[in-house]
Short mmCIF file of C-alpha atoms in Angstrom, two decimals:
data_model
loop_
_atom_site.label_atom_id
_atom_site.label_comp_id
_atom_site.label_asym_id
_atom_site.label_seq_id
_atom_site.Cartn_x
_atom_site.Cartn_y
_atom_site.Cartn_z
CA MET S 1 -33.02 18.98 38.85
CA SER S 2 -35.47 16.36 37.68
CA ILE S 3 -38.58 14.72 39.03
CA ASN S 4 -41.25 12.72 37.86
CA SER S 5 -44.33 14.53 39.14
CA LEU S 6 -46.75 12.35 37.67
CA GLU S 7 -45.20 9.17 38.78
CA SER S 8 -44.50 10.79 42.24
CA ILE S 9 -48.10 11.93 42.65
CA THR S 10 -49.38 8.52 41.74
CA ALA S 11 -47.09 6.50 44.07
CA TYR S 12 -47.63 8.91 46.94
CA SER S 13 -51.33 8.91 46.71
CA GLY S 14 -51.57 5.09 46.46
CA GLU S 15 -49.25 4.82 49.52
CA LEU S 16 -51.08 7.50 51.67
CA ASP S 17 -54.50 5.46 50.67
CA LYS S 18 -52.76 2.37 52.07
CA LEU S 19 -51.58 4.17 55.22
CA PHE S 20 -55.07 5.72 55.75
CA THR S 21 -56.44 2.13 55.60
CA GLN S 22 -54.03 0.71 57.75
CA LYS S 23 -54.21 3.15 60.58
CA SER S 24 -57.88 4.46 60.34
CA VAL S 25 -60.33 2.61 62.89
CA THR S 26 -63.02 3.42 60.60
CA GLY S 27 -61.44 2.95 57.10
CA PHE S 28 -63.37 -0.08 56.46
CA PHE S 29 -66.52 1.76 55.73
CA ALA S 30 -64.70 2.88 52.57
CA ASP S 31 -64.92 -0.94 51.44
CA ASN S 32 -68.74 -0.59 50.93
CA ALA S 33 -70.20 0.24 47.62
CA MET S 34 -71.64 3.70 47.78
CA GLY S 35 -68.30 5.54 46.75
CA ALA S 36 -68.48 4.53 43.33
CA LYS S 37 -71.88 6.29 42.81
CA PHE S 38 -69.95 9.77 43.78
CA VAL S 39 -67.44 9.72 40.75
CA GLY S 40 -67.30 13.14 39.70
CA ALA S 41 -70.18 14.40 41.91
CA LYS S 42 -70.71 16.17 45.10
CA THR S 43 -74.25 14.97 45.53
CA VAL S 44 -76.06 11.72 44.28
CA LYS S 45 -79.64 10.85 44.70
CA ILE S 46 -79.85 7.31 45.64
CA PRO S 47 -83.39 5.25 45.87
CA ASP S 48 -84.58 3.94 49.08
CA ILE S 49 -87.55 1.15 48.37
CA ASP S 50 -90.13 -0.06 50.71
CA PHE S 51 -92.68 -2.53 49.81
CA GLN S 52 -95.95 -3.62 51.68
CA GLY S 53 -95.86 -7.04 52.98
CA LEU S 54 -97.61 -10.08 51.95
CA ALA S 55 -101.43 -10.52 52.37
CA ASP S 56 -103.79 -13.54 51.79
CA TYR S 57 -104.71 -14.46 48.40
CA ASP S 58 -108.53 -14.48 47.81
CA ARG S 59 -109.89 -17.38 45.52
CA ASP S 60 -112.73 -14.74 44.26
CA THR S 61 -110.66 -11.46 43.91
CA GLY S 62 -107.40 -13.02 43.65
CA PHE S 63 -104.03 -10.89 44.29
CA SER S 64 -104.31 -8.07 46.89
CA LYS S 65 -102.66 -5.17 45.21
CA GLY S 66 -99.52 -3.83 47.05
CA ALA S 67 -97.77 -0.37 46.77
CA ILE S 68 -93.81 0.29 46.13
CA THR S 69 -92.69 3.38 47.70
CA VAL S 70 -89.55 4.97 46.13
CA ALA S 71 -88.08 7.74 47.76
CA ASN S 72 -84.92 9.42 46.24
CA THR S 73 -82.61 10.44 49.17
CA ALA S 74 -79.93 12.97 48.44
CA TYR S 75 -76.72 12.48 49.86
CA THR S 76 -73.85 15.47 49.69
CA MET S 77 -70.44 15.21 50.66
CA GLN S 78 -69.31 17.98 53.02
CA MET S 79 -65.72 17.71 54.13
CA ASP S 80 -63.09 19.16 51.83
CA ARG S 81 -60.16 19.63 53.67
CA ALA S 82 -56.44 20.50 52.39
CA ARG S 83 -52.84 21.53 53.56
CA SER S 84 -50.00 22.56 51.62
CA LEU S 85 -46.72 21.32 53.23
CA GLN S 86 -43.27 22.76 52.05
CA ILE S 87 -39.68 21.15 52.51
CA ASP S 88 -36.80 23.76 52.23
CA ARG S 89 -34.35 22.69 49.08
CA GLU S 90 -31.44 22.99 51.66
CA ASP S 91 -32.85 20.31 53.82
CA LEU S 92 -32.15 17.72 51.49
CA ASP S 93 -30.34 16.58 48.04
CA GLU S 94 -32.13 15.52 44.76
CA ALA S 95 -31.48 11.77 45.98
CA GLY S 96 -33.37 11.94 49.22
CA ILE S 97 -36.33 13.76 48.15
CA ALA S 98 -38.58 10.85 47.77
CA GLN S 99 -37.65 9.33 50.91
CA LEU S 100 -38.03 12.44 53.05
CA ALA S 101 -41.24 13.47 51.29
CA GLY S 102 -42.75 9.89 51.66
CA SER S 103 -41.76 10.00 55.45
CA ILE S 104 -43.33 13.31 55.98
CA LEU S 105 -46.46 12.87 54.17
CA GLY S 106 -46.94 9.58 55.64
CA GLU S 107 -46.46 11.15 59.30
CA TYR S 108 -48.83 13.91 58.48
CA VAL S 109 -51.58 11.20 57.21
CA ARG S 110 -50.99 9.26 60.50
CA THR S 111 -51.14 12.23 63.26
CA LYS S 112 -53.43 14.70 61.33
CA VAL S 113 -55.57 13.17 58.61
CA VAL S 114 -56.59 9.82 60.18
CA PRO S 115 -57.68 11.12 63.75
CA GLU S 116 -59.84 13.82 62.06
CA CYS S 117 -61.37 11.52 59.74
CA ASP S 118 -62.08 9.16 62.57
CA ALA S 119 -63.30 11.51 64.78
CA TYR S 120 -65.63 12.84 62.06
CA VAL S 121 -67.08 9.51 61.19
CA ILE S 122 -67.61 8.53 64.76
CA SER S 123 -69.23 11.66 65.84
CA LYS S 124 -71.51 11.61 62.88
CA LEU S 125 -72.83 7.98 63.36
CA ALA S 126 -73.05 8.72 67.23
CA GLY S 127 -75.16 11.56 66.45
CA LEU S 128 -77.50 9.51 63.99
CA ALA S 129 -77.95 7.14 66.90
CA MET S 130 -78.71 9.92 69.21
CA THR S 131 -81.26 11.78 67.02
CA ARG S 132 -83.15 8.53 66.53
CA SER S 133 -83.03 7.54 70.44
CA ASN S 134 -80.95 4.73 69.52
CA THR S 135 -79.02 4.71 72.84
CA VAL S 136 -78.81 2.78 76.13
CA THR S 137 -78.08 3.78 79.52
CA GLY S 138 -75.20 1.59 81.00
CA ASN S 139 -73.55 0.97 84.11
CA ILE S 140 -69.81 2.11 84.00
CA GLU S 141 -68.88 -0.80 86.69
CA LYS S 142 -70.72 -3.51 84.53
CA PRO S 143 -69.62 -2.46 80.90
CA PHE S 144 -69.93 -6.06 79.83
CA GLU S 145 -73.66 -6.13 80.35
CA THR S 146 -73.95 -2.81 78.33
CA LEU S 147 -72.00 -4.36 75.26
CA CYS S 148 -74.24 -7.48 75.08
CA SER S 149 -77.21 -4.93 75.33
CA LEU S 150 -75.91 -2.65 72.24
CA ILE S 151 -75.28 -5.77 70.41
CA GLU S 152 -78.95 -7.40 70.89
CA LYS S 153 -80.35 -3.87 70.10
CA VAL S 154 -78.69 -3.62 66.53
CA GLN S 155 -79.08 -7.56 65.93
CA GLU S 156 -82.80 -6.96 66.43
CA GLN S 157 -82.81 -4.32 63.83
CA VAL S 158 -80.40 -6.35 61.02
CA GLY S 159 -80.70 -9.70 62.01
CA TYR S 160 -77.97 -12.42 63.09
CA ASP S 161 -76.34 -12.74 59.96
CA GLU S 162 -74.80 -9.41 59.77
CA GLU S 163 -70.89 -8.78 60.59
CA LEU S 164 -70.98 -6.17 63.76
CA VAL S 165 -68.44 -4.08 64.70
CA ALA S 166 -68.19 -2.33 68.29
CA PHE S 167 -66.32 0.90 68.55
CA ILE S 168 -65.25 1.20 72.14
CA ASP S 169 -63.84 4.09 73.94
CA SER S 170 -60.12 3.68 75.38
CA CYS S 171 -61.03 3.69 79.05
CA MET S 172 -64.07 1.77 78.64
CA TYR S 173 -62.06 -0.87 76.82
CA ALA S 174 -59.66 -1.01 79.81
CA LYS S 175 -62.44 -1.46 81.96
CA LEU S 176 -63.73 -4.37 79.66
CA GLN S 177 -60.22 -6.16 79.93
CA ASN S 178 -60.77 -6.37 83.59
CA SER S 179 -64.35 -8.05 83.07
CA THR S 180 -64.08 -11.67 84.19
CA GLU S 181 -67.21 -12.41 81.94
CA LEU S 182 -65.59 -11.06 78.91
CA SER S 183 -62.11 -12.69 79.43
CA ARG S 184 -63.95 -16.23 79.07
CA MET S 185 -65.80 -15.19 75.68
CA LEU S 186 -62.91 -13.31 74.00
CA THR S 187 -61.52 -14.50 70.72
CA VAL S 188 -59.07 -13.27 68.29
CA SER S 189 -60.51 -13.06 64.72
CA ASP S 190 -59.42 -11.75 61.06
CA PHE S 191 -60.88 -8.56 60.41
CA LYS S 192 -60.78 -7.47 56.59
CA GLN S 193 -59.92 -3.83 56.11
CA GLY S 194 -59.53 -2.99 52.51
CA ASP S 195 -56.49 -5.32 51.05
CA ILE S 196 -55.16 -5.77 54.73
CA ASN S 197 -56.29 -8.47 57.24
CA LEU S 198 -55.95 -7.45 60.77
CA SER S 199 -56.44 -9.54 63.99
CA VAL S 200 -58.82 -8.07 66.37
CA LYS S 201 -60.57 -9.50 69.53
CA SER S 202 -63.95 -10.42 68.97
CA LEU S 203 -67.48 -11.28 71.21
CA ASN S 204 -69.40 -13.71 69.73
CA GLY S 205 -68.07 -12.77 66.14
CA VAL S 206 -68.66 -9.07 66.85
CA ALA S 207 -65.35 -7.23 66.28
CA LEU S 208 -64.14 -5.09 69.27
CA ILE S 209 -62.08 -2.02 68.21
CA PRO S 210 -60.78 0.20 70.84
CA VAL S 211 -60.47 3.90 70.03
CA VAL S 212 -58.57 6.57 71.80
CA SER S 213 -61.07 8.98 73.83
CA GLN S 214 -60.25 12.04 71.53
CA ARG S 215 -61.87 10.57 68.64
CA MET S 216 -64.87 9.20 70.54
CA GLN S 217 -67.29 12.47 70.90
CA THR S 218 -70.36 13.10 69.55
CA ALA S 219 -69.56 16.56 67.76
CA TYR S 220 -66.49 18.58 66.97
CA THR S 221 -65.63 21.74 65.89
CA PHE S 222 -63.31 21.14 62.56
CA VAL S 223 -61.37 24.54 62.17
CA THR S 224 -61.57 26.29 58.98
CA ASP S 225 -58.80 29.01 59.39
CA ASN S 226 -55.05 28.38 59.04
CA VAL S 227 -54.60 27.11 62.15
CA GLY S 228 -56.53 23.98 61.05
CA GLY S 229 -57.27 20.68 63.25
CA PHE S 230 -60.49 19.84 65.17
CA THR S 231 -61.69 20.19 68.95
CA PRO S 232 -64.47 18.62 70.81
CA ALA S 233 -67.50 20.61 70.41
CA ALA S 234 -68.90 22.82 73.50
CA ASN S 235 -71.75 20.32 73.82
CA ALA S 236 -69.94 17.23 73.10
CA ARG S 237 -70.66 13.96 75.23
CA GLU S 238 -68.25 10.91 75.14
CA VAL S 239 -69.05 7.93 73.07
CA TYR S 240 -68.45 5.12 75.58
CA MET S 241 -69.52 2.46 72.91
CA MET S 242 -71.05 2.11 69.50
CA VAL S 243 -72.34 -0.87 67.69
CA CYS S 244 -73.35 -1.14 64.13
CA PRO S 245 -73.41 -3.44 60.82
CA LYS S 246 -69.86 -3.58 59.26
CA ASN S 247 -71.52 -2.44 56.03
CA GLY S 248 -73.96 -0.16 57.87
CA ALA S 249 -71.99 3.09 56.69
CA HIS S 250 -70.48 4.15 53.52
CA LEU S 251 -67.26 5.99 53.62
CA VAL S 252 -66.59 7.93 50.62
CA LYS S 253 -63.12 9.63 50.34
CA LYS S 254 -61.12 11.11 47.37
CA THR S 255 -57.34 11.32 48.06
CA GLU S 256 -56.31 11.38 44.69
CA LYS S 257 -55.68 15.01 44.85
CA MET S 258 -51.89 15.17 45.51
CA ARG S 259 -49.73 17.99 43.70
CA ILE S 260 -46.08 18.14 43.98
CA PHE S 261 -44.04 21.14 42.74
CA THR S 262 -40.27 21.42 42.64
CA PRO S 263 -38.34 24.25 43.77
CA GLU S 264 -38.35 25.74 40.37
CA GLN S 265 -41.78 25.45 39.93
CA ASN S 266 -42.87 26.61 43.39
CA LEU S 267 -43.23 30.31 43.20
CA ASP S 268 -43.65 31.25 46.63
CA ALA S 269 -40.41 29.53 48.21
CA ASP S 270 -37.07 27.79 47.41
CA ALA S 271 -38.67 24.44 48.57
CA TYR S 272 -40.32 21.47 47.34
CA LYS S 273 -44.17 22.01 47.85
CA PHE S 274 -46.92 19.43 48.59
CA ASP S 275 -50.38 19.83 48.26
CA TYR S 276 -52.86 17.24 50.01
CA ARG S 277 -56.47 17.41 49.68
CA ILE S 278 -58.92 14.84 51.27
CA TYR S 279 -62.69 15.48 50.12
CA TYR S 280 -64.58 12.79 52.14
CA ASP S 281 -68.04 12.04 53.84
CA VAL S 282 -69.64 9.17 55.45
CA PHE S 283 -73.25 8.19 54.75
CA VAL S 284 -75.78 5.84 56.23
CA LYS S 285 -78.60 4.74 53.83
CA LYS S 286 -82.36 5.33 55.25
CA SER S 287 -83.04 1.60 55.62
CA GLY S 288 -80.03 1.51 57.97
CA LEU S 289 -80.40 4.17 60.39
CA ASP S 290 -81.97 2.04 63.10
CA GLY S 291 -78.78 -0.25 62.68
CA ILE S 292 -76.57 2.18 64.67
CA TRP S 293 -76.72 2.07 68.60
CA ALA S 294 -74.43 3.98 71.24
CA TRP S 295 -73.86 4.41 74.78
CA VAL S 296 -72.84 8.02 75.30
CA SER S 297 -71.59 9.53 78.61
CA PRO S 298 -73.99 11.82 80.54
CA ALA S 299 -74.57 15.21 79.77
CA ILE S 300 -72.51 18.02 81.71
CA THR S 301 -74.40 21.43 81.92
CA VAL S 302 -71.96 24.35 82.73
CA SER S 303 -74.58 26.95 83.91
CA THR S 304 -71.82 29.43 85.23
CA GLN S 305 -68.21 29.73 83.83
CA PRO S 306 -65.06 31.11 85.39
CA ALA S 307 -64.86 34.71 85.40
CA ASN S 308 -62.29 36.99 84.63
CA LYS S 309 -60.70 38.77 87.87
CA SER S 310 -58.51 41.72 88.61
CA VAL S 311 -56.62 41.86 91.66
CA THR S 312 -53.62 43.82 93.42
CA ALA S 313 -50.29 42.11 94.05
CA GLY S 314 -49.64 41.66 97.50
CA SER S 315 -53.08 41.78 98.65
CA ILE S 316 -54.66 38.92 96.28
CA SER S 317 -57.82 37.27 97.58
CA GLY S 318 -61.03 35.70 96.00
CA ASN S 319 -61.53 32.64 93.90
CA LEU S 320 -62.18 31.18 90.42
CA SER S 321 -65.55 28.82 90.27
CA VAL S 322 -67.63 27.21 87.94
CA SER S 323 -71.36 25.80 88.34
CA ALA S 324 -72.05 22.44 86.55
CA SER S 325 -74.40 19.65 86.91
CA THR S 326 -75.27 15.96 85.45
CA VAL S 327 -77.97 13.55 85.35
CA SER S 328 -78.90 12.10 88.66
CA GLY S 329 -76.62 8.91 89.91
CA SER S 330 -73.62 10.63 88.29
CA THR S 331 -70.92 12.06 90.04
CA LEU S 332 -69.03 15.36 88.87
CA THR S 333 -65.23 15.70 90.02
CA TYR S 334 -62.92 18.92 88.98
CA GLN S 335 -59.55 19.75 88.41
CA TRP S 336 -58.15 23.27 87.73
CA TYR S 337 -55.06 23.96 85.36
CA ARG S 338 -53.05 26.73 84.67
CA CYS S 339 -52.56 27.61 80.90
CA ASP S 340 -51.68 30.07 78.07
CA ALA S 341 -54.33 32.33 76.83
CA ASP S 342 -55.64 29.82 74.17
CA GLY S 343 -55.83 27.12 76.74
CA LYS S 344 -52.65 25.24 75.38
CA ASN S 345 -49.80 24.23 77.53
CA ALA S 346 -52.01 23.42 80.48
CA VAL S 347 -50.40 22.39 84.05
CA LYS S 348 -52.25 20.94 86.79
CA VAL S 349 -52.88 23.46 89.96
CA ASN S 350 -52.01 20.95 92.78
CA GLY S 351 -54.82 20.49 95.26
CA ALA S 352 -57.28 22.33 92.95
CA THR S 353 -59.98 19.68 92.99
CA ALA S 354 -63.04 21.56 93.67
CA ALA S 355 -65.54 23.34 91.65
CA SER S 356 -64.11 26.53 93.50
CA MET S 357 -60.25 27.40 93.35
CA ALA S 358 -58.79 29.95 95.77
CA LEU S 359 -56.53 32.52 93.86
CA ASP S 360 -52.75 32.02 94.45
CA THR S 361 -51.84 34.75 96.69
CA SER S 362 -48.05 34.96 95.73
CA LEU S 363 -48.86 35.74 92.16
CA GLU S 364 -46.73 38.71 90.62
CA LYS S 365 -47.84 41.52 88.34
CA GLY S 366 -49.20 40.30 85.18
CA SER S 367 -51.91 37.98 83.51
CA TYR S 368 -52.63 34.40 84.42
CA TYR S 369 -54.85 31.98 82.54
CA TYR S 370 -56.82 29.21 83.94
CA PHE S 371 -59.61 26.74 83.07
CA VAL S 372 -61.07 23.72 84.97
CA LYS S 373 -61.87 20.04 83.65
CA ILE S 374 -65.07 18.72 84.73
CA THR S 375 -65.50 14.84 84.62
CA VAL S 376 -68.43 12.86 84.95
CA ASP S 377 -68.16 9.17 86.74
CA GLY S 378 -64.24 9.37 86.46
CA LEU S 379 -64.59 8.84 82.66
CA ALA S 380 -65.98 11.63 80.32
CA SER S 381 -64.82 15.31 80.80
CA LEU S 382 -65.13 18.72 79.12
CA CYS S 383 -63.19 21.73 79.92
CA SER S 384 -64.56 25.23 81.00
CA GLY S 385 -63.66 28.58 79.18
CA VAL S 386 -60.32 30.03 79.94
CA ALA S 387 -60.80 32.72 82.67
CA CYS S 388 -57.91 35.66 82.94
CA VAL S 389 -56.63 36.77 86.36
CA THR S 390 -54.88 40.18 86.03
CA VAL S 391 -52.33 41.02 88.74
CA GLY S 392 -51.73 44.98 88.76
#
């Protein structure tokens, strides 16, 4: 069995980088220049320089003295994520290893790596906007007006000669598509992302990038144990729209760490082993913090979670309920689901569309699990905790 590991690592890493660039909605941030400063380092200090403005020249005293303020800002990479994948020797022959490995690794990057990176980048940028109160309150029935307002807010900060991008939640993008004002002003323009030229819809030169709702949250929990993956944080809000300069953030990513082991080299199993590691983060320089503006969903506050219940088969009564609230002027709707103990494999409970759900009186002995999805204004939603109904 022979395999040139060095050439394979180089080839796979290069192709995975290209795939990342093609599929990631935030991949263009990697084109910005800060990445080179992190070569061989986890933290770098980059100076932010501030000057005083011009003053009048005095013919007696001459020039007015001005101060130069240099503040060194430390940028530290936080996201160090990895996974080891194996392909059993019996699943392929020597000639097929390259093709199958390429397909598996490519699918892994497309379905796991890219969504996580996009979610992290968007949540961090939206979090910065919220921290600095760079947010607007929009009308969900008039998304075009809100988009124009966000663009105006950013242009007030960075000027009119900067190339801007607008990340738009998929549901809100669908509403925009039905806007008669927008349809008359949309054009198709070229959008450069790495070495790839994409065609995107744009509004007055601002690229409009639709993003699935799962990647448009203000905060996530990135699972650290063997299960892996990421989920919206309990206090997350949906990002309806976010506008920033194309060069307003810097995505530093290092995907060079790809190790390949043959079955002979793999001490754990008779299988080909692929160790994939991505070390990345996104940074915004101090001078660009006010160039990011967002429209986020109203906050949903859950004051009472559904409580566990113990009932007796044949005489089941009672209900599960949740108490939730949101900002004035917004409306909450509810949908209950039956699920596994971990909240997965959820199935809608027909007719259970209120804050309270009557228990099914036909349940037999056993344990049953439920949660409720709470939606604000028909768009953004969060899920309650899982409640267990034990039937004895």
